[in-house]
PDB file of C-alpha atoms in Angstrom:
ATOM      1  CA  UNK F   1    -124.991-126.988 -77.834  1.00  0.00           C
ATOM      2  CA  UNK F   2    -123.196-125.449 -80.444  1.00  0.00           C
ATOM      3  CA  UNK F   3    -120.744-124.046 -78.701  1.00  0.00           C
ATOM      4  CA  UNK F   4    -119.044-120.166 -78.245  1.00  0.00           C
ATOM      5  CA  UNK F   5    -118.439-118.980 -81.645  1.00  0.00           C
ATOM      6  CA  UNK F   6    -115.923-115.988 -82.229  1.00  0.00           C
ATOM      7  CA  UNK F   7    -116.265-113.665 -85.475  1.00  0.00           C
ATOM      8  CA  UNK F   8    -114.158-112.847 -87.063  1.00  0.00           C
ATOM      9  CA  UNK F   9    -111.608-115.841 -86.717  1.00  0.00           C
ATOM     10  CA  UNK F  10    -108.394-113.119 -87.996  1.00  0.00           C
ATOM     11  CA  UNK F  11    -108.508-110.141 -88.382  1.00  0.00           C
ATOM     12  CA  UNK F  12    -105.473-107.674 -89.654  1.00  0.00           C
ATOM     13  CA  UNK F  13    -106.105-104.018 -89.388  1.00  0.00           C
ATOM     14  CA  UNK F  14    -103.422-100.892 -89.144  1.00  0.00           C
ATOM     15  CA  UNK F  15    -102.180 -98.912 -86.377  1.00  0.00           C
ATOM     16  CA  UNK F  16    -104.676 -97.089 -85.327  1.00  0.00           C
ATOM     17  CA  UNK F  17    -107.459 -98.255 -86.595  1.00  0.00           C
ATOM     18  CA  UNK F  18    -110.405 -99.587 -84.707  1.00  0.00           C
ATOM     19  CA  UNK F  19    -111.594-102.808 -84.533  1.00  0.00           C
ATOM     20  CA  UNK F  20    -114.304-105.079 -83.300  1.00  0.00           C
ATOM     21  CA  UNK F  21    -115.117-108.523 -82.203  1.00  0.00           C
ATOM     22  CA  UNK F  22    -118.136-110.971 -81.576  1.00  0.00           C
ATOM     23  CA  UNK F  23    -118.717-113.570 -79.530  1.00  0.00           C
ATOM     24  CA  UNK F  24    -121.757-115.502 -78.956  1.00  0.00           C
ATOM     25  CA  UNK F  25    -121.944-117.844 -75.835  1.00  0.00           C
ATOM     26  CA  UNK F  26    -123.486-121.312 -75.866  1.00  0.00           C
ATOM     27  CA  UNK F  27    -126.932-120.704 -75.534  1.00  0.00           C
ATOM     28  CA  UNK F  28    -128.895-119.940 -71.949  1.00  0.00           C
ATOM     29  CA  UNK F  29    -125.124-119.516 -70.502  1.00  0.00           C
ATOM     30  CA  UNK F  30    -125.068-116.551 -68.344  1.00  0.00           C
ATOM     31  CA  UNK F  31    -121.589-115.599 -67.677  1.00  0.00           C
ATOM     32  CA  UNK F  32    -119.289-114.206 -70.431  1.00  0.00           C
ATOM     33  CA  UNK F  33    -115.339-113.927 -70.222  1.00  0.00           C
ATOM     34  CA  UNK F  34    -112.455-112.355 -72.314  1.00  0.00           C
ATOM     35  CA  UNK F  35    -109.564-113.212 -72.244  1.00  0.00           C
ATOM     36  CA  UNK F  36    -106.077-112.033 -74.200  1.00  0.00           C
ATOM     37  CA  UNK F  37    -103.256-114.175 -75.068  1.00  0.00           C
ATOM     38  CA  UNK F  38     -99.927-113.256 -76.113  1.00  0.00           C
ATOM     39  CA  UNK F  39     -97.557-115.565 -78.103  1.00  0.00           C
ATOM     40  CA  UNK F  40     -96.137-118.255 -75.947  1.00  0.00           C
ATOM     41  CA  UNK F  41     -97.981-116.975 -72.706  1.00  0.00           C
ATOM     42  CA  UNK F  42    -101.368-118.078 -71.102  1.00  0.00           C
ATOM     43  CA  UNK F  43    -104.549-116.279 -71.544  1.00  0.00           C
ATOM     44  CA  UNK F  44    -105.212-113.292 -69.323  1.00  0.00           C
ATOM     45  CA  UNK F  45    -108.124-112.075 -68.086  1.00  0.00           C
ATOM     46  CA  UNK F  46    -109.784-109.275 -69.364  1.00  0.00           C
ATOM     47  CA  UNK F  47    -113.358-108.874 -68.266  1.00  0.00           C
ATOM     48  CA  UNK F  48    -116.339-110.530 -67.565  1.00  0.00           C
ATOM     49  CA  UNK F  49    -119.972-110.446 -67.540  1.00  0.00           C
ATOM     50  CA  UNK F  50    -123.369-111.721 -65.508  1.00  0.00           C
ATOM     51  CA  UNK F  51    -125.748-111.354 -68.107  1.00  0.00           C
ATOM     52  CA  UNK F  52    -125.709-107.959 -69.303  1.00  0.00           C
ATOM     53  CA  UNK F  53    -123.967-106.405 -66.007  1.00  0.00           C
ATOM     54  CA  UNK F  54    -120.190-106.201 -66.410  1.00  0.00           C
ATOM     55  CA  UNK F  55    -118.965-107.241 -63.259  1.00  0.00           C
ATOM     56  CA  UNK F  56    -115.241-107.189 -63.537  1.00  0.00           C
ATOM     57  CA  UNK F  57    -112.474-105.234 -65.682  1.00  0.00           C
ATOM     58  CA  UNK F  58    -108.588-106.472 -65.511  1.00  0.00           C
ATOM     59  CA  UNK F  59    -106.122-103.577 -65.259  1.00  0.00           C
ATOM     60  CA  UNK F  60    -105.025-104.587 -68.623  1.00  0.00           C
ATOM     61  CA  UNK F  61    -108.767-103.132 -70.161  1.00  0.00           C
ATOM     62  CA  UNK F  62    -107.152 -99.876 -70.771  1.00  0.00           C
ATOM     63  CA  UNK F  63    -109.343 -96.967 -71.728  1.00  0.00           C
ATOM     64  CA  UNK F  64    -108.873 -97.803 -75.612  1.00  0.00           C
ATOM     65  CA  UNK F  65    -110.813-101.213 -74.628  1.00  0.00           C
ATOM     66  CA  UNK F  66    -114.504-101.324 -74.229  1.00  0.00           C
ATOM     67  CA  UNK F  67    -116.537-104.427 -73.759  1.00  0.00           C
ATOM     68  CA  UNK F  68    -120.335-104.861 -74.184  1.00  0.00           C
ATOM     69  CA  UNK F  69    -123.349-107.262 -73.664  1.00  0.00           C
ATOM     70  CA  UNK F  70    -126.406-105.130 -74.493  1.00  0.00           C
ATOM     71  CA  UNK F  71    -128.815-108.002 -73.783  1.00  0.00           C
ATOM     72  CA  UNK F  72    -127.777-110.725 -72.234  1.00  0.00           C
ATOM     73  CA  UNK F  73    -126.820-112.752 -75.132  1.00  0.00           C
ATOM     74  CA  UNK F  74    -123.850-112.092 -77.716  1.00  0.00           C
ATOM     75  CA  UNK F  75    -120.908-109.932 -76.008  1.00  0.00           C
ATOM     76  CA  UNK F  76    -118.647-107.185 -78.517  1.00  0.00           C
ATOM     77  CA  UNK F  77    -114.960-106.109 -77.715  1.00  0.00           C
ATOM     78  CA  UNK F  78    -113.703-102.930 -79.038  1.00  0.00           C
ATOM     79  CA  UNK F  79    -110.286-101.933 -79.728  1.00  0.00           C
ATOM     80  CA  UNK F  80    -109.852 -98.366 -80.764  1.00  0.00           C
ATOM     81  CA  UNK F  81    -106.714 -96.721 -82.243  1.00  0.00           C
ATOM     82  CA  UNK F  82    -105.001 -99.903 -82.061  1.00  0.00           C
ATOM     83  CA  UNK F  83    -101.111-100.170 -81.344  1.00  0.00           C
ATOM     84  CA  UNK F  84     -99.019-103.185 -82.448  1.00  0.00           C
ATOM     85  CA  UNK F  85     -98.662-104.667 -78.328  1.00  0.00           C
ATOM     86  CA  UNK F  86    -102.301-105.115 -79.406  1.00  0.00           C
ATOM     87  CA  UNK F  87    -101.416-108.091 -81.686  1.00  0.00           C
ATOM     88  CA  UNK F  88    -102.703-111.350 -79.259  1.00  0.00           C
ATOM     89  CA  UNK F  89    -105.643-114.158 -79.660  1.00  0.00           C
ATOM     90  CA  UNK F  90    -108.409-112.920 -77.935  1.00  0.00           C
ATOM     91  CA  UNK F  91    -110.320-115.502 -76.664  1.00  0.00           C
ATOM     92  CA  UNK F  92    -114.011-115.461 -74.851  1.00  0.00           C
ATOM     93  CA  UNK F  93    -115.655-118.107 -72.791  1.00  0.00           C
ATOM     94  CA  UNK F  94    -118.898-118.790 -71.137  1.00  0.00           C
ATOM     95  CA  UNK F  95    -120.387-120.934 -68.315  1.00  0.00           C
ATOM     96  CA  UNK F  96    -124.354-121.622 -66.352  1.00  0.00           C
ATOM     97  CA  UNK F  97    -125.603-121.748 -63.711  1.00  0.00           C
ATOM     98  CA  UNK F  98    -124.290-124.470 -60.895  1.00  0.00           C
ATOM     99  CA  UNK F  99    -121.245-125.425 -62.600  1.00  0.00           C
ATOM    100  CA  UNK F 100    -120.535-122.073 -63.374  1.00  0.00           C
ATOM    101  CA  UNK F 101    -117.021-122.488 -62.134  1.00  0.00           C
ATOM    102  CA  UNK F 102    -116.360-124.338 -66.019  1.00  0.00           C
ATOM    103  CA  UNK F 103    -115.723-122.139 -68.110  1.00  0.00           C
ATOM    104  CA  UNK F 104    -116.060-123.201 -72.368  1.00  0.00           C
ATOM    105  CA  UNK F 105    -113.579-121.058 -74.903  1.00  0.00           C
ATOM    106  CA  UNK F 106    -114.607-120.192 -78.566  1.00  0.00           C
ATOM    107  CA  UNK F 107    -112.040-121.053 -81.027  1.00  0.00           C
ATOM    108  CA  UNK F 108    -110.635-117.040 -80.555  1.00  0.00           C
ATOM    109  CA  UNK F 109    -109.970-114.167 -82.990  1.00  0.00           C
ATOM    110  CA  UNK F 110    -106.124-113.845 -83.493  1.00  0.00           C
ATOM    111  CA  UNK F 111    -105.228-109.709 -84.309  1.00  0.00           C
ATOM    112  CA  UNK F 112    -102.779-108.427 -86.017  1.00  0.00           C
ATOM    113  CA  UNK F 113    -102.125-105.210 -85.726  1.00  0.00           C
ATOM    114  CA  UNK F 114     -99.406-103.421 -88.802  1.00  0.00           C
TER     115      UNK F 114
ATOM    116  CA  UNK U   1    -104.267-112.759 -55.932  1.00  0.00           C
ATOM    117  CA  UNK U   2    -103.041-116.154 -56.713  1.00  0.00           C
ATOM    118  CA  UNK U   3    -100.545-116.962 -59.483  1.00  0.00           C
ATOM    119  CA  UNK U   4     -99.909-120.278 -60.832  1.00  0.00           C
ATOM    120  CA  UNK U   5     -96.494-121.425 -62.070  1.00  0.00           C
ATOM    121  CA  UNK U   6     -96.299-124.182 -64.649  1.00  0.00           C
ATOM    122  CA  UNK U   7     -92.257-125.131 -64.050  1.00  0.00           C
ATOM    123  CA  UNK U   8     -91.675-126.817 -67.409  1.00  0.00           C
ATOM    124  CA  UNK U   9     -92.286-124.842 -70.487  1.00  0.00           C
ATOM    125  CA  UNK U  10     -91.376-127.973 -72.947  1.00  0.00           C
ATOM    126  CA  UNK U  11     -91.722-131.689 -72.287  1.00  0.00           C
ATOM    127  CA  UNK U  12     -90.292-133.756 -74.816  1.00  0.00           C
ATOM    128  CA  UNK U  13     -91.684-137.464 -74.512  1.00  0.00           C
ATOM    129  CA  UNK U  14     -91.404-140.254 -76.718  1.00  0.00           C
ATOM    130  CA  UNK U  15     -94.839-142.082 -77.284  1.00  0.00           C
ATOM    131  CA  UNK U  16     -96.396-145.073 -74.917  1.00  0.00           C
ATOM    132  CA  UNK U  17     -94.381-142.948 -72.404  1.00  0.00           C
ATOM    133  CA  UNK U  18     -95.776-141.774 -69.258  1.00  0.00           C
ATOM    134  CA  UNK U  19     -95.725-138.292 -69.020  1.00  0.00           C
ATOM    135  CA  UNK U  20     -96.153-135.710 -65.578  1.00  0.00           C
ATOM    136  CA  UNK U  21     -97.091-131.898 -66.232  1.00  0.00           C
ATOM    137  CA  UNK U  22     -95.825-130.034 -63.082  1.00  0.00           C
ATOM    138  CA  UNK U  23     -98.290-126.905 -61.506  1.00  0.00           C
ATOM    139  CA  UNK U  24     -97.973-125.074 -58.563  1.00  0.00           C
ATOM    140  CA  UNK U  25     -99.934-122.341 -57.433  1.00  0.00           C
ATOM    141  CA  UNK U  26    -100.172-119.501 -54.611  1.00  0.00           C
ATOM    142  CA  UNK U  27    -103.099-118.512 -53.171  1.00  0.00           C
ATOM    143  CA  UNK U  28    -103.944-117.120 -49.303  1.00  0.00           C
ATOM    144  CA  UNK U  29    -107.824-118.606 -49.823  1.00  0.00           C
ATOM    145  CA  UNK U  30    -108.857-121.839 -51.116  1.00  0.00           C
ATOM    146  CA  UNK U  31    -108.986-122.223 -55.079  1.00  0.00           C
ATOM    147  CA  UNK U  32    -110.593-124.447 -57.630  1.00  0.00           C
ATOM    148  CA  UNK U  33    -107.770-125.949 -59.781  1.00  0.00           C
ATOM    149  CA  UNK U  34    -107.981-126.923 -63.730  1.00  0.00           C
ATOM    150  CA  UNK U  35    -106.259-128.114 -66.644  1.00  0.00           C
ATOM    151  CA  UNK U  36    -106.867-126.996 -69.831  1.00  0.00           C
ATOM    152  CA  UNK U  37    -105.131-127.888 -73.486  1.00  0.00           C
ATOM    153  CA  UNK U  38    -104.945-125.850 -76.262  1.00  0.00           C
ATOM    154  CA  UNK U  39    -104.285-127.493 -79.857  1.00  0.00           C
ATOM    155  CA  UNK U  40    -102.985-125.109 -82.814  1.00  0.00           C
ATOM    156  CA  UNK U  41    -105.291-122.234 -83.517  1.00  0.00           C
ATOM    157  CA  UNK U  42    -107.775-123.507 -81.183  1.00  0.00           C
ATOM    158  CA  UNK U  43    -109.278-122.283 -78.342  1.00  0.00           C
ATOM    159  CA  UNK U  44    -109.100-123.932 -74.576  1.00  0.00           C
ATOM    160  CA  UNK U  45    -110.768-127.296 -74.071  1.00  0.00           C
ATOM    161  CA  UNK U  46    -111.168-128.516 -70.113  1.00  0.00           C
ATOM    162  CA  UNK U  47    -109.137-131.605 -69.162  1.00  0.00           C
ATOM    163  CA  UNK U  48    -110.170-131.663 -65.610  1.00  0.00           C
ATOM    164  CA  UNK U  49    -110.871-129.735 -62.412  1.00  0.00           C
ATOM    165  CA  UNK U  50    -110.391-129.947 -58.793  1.00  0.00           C
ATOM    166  CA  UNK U  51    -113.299-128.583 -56.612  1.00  0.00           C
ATOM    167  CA  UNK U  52    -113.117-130.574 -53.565  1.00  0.00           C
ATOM    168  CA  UNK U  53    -113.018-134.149 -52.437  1.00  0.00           C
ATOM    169  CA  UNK U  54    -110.682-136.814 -53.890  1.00  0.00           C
ATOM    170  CA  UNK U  55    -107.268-135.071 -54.521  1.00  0.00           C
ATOM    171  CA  UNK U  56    -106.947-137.638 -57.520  1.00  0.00           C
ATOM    172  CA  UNK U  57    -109.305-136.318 -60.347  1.00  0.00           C
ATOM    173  CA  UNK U  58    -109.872-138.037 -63.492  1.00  0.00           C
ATOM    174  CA  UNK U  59    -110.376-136.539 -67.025  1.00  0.00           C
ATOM    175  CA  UNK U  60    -111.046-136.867 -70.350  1.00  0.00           C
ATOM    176  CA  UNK U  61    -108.846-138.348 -72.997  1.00  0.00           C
ATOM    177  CA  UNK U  62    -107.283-140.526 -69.687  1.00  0.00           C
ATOM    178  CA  UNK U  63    -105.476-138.334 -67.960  1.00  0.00           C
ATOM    179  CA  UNK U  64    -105.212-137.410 -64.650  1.00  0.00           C
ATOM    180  CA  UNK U  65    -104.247-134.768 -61.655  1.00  0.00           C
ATOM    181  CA  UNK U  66    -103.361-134.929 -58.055  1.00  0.00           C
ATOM    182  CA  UNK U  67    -104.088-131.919 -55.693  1.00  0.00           C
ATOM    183  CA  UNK U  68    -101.819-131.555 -52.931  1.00  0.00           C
ATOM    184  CA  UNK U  69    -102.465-128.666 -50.694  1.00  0.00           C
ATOM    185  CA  UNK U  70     -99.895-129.263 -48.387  1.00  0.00           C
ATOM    186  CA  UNK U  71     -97.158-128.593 -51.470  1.00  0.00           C
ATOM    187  CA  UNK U  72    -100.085-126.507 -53.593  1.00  0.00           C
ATOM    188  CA  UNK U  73     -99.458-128.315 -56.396  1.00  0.00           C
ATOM    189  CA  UNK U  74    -101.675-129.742 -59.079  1.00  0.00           C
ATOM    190  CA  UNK U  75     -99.853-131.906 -60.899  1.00  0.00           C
ATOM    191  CA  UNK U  76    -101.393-133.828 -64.557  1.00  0.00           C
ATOM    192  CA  UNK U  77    -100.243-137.070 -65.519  1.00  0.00           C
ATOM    193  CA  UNK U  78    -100.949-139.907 -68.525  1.00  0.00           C
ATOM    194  CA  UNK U  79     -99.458-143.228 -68.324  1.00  0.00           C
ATOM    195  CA  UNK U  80     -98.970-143.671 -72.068  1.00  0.00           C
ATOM    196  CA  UNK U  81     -99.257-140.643 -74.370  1.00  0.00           C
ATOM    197  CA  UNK U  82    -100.193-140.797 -77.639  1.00  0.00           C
ATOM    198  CA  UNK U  83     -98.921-138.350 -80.863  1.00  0.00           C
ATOM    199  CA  UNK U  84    -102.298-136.787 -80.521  1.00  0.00           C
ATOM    200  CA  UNK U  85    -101.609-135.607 -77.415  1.00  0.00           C
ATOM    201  CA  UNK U  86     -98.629-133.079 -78.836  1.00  0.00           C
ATOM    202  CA  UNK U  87    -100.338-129.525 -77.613  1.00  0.00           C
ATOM    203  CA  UNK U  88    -100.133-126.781 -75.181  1.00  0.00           C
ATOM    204  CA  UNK U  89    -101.309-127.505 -71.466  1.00  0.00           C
ATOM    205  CA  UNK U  90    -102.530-124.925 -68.955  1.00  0.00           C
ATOM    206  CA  UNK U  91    -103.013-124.856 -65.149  1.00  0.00           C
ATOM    207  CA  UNK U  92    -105.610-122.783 -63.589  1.00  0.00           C
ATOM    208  CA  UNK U  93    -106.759-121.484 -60.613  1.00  0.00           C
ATOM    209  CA  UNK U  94    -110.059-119.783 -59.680  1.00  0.00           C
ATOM    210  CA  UNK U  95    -110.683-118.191 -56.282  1.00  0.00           C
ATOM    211  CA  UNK U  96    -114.216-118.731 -56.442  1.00  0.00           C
ATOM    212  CA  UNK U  97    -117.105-120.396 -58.528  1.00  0.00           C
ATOM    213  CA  UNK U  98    -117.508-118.124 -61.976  1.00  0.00           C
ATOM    214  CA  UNK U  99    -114.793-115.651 -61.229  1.00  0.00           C
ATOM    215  CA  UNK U 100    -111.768-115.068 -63.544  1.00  0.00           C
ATOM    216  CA  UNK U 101    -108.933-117.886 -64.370  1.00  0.00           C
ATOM    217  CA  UNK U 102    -105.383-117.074 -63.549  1.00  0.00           C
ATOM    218  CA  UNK U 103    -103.561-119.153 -65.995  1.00  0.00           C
ATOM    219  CA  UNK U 104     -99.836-120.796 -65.802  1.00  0.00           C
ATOM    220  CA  UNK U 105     -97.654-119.656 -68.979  1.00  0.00           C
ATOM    221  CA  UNK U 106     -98.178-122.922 -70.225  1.00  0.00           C
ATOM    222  CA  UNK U 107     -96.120-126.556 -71.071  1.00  0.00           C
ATOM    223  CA  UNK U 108     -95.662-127.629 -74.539  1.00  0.00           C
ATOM    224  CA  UNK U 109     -96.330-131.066 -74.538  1.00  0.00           C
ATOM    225  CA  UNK U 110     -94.514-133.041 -77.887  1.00  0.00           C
ATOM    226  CA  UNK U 111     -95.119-136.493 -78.103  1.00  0.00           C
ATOM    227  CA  UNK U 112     -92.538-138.393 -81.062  1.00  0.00           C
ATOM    228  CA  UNK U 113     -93.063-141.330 -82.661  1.00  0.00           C
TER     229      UNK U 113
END
């Protein structure tokens, strides 16, 4: 396994621009999570997905956030018109099958938003 | 919903110290339990979990946790910590097997020489 990968690693974009992250699960893993965390705070949930079926959306997903897994495999977040409370590591994680309950976290992409 | 409450947000240790990471958590159903650490810039790496069985679970890097229902706590501990171990440490409950973590807001462990 190589393990979830995150691209890109930073990114630093302006208010109200849109942006867009990767993630790519460890292979044949069927469950995909995000997750946002704030400076000095634990990750929150964000969403989640059963192959390509979205399952579950936090509160926090407003309608500017929009989360994708077209086939099964790699997962995208979108931010659009981003504001500056947008600035957070946002961090995705996977798990299989019967121990499904372990979940494995990418190395995250931190945002900053001007 | 469950929340989890991590009731130390920095433990200073010196190292070859023992050192206990307090977690409680709420939660009307039964939960799994976890503890994760996060090193700079990094993302989460598991520690241990709690599913059932023995309330003393073992994990990597030789620590350790004790579930107590009775006082829903989840509690980690390492008899001698090392300068590597300096990084943040999360609690974790799930209600059920894949669903979403609820995360404590974290202890910053700092081990000094």
């Amino acid at each position: 396994d190589t393990g979830v990968s995150q691209d890109p690693r930073h990114k630093i974009t302006k208010r109200g621009q849109n942006v867009t992250f990767r993630c790519d699960p460890i292979s044949e893993h069927n469950r995909l999570y995000w997750y946002r965390q704030t400076l000095g705070q634990g990750p929150e949930f964000l969403t989640y997905f059963q192959n390509e079926a979205q399952l579950e959306k936090s509160r926090l997903l407003s309608d500017r956030f929009s989360a994708e897994r077209p086939k099964g495999s790699f997962s995208t977040l979108e931010i659009q018109r981003t504001e500056q409370g947008d600035s957070a590591m946002y961090l995705c994680a996977s798990s299989f099958g019967a121990n499904q309950e372990t979940q494995y976290f990418g190395p995250g992409t931190r945002l900053l938003v001007l | 919903a469950q929340s989890v409450t991590q009731l130390d947000s920095q433990v200073p240790v010196f190292e070859e110290a023992p050192v206990e990471l307090r977690c409680n958590y709420s939660s009307s159903v039964s939960v799994y339990l976890f503890w994760y650490v996060q090193y700079p810039n990094q993302g989460l790496q598991l520690l241990l979990k709690y599913l059932s069985g023995s309330t003393l679970v073992k994990g990597i890097n030789g620590f350790e946790a004790e579930f107590n229902k009775s006082q829903t706590s989840f509690h980690l501990r390492k008899p001698s910590v090392h300068i590597s171990d300096t990084a943040e440490y999360f609690c974790a409950v799930q209600r059920t097997s894949g669903s979403r973590l609820t995360f404590g807001e974290g202890t910053q462990l700092t081990v000094n020489p």
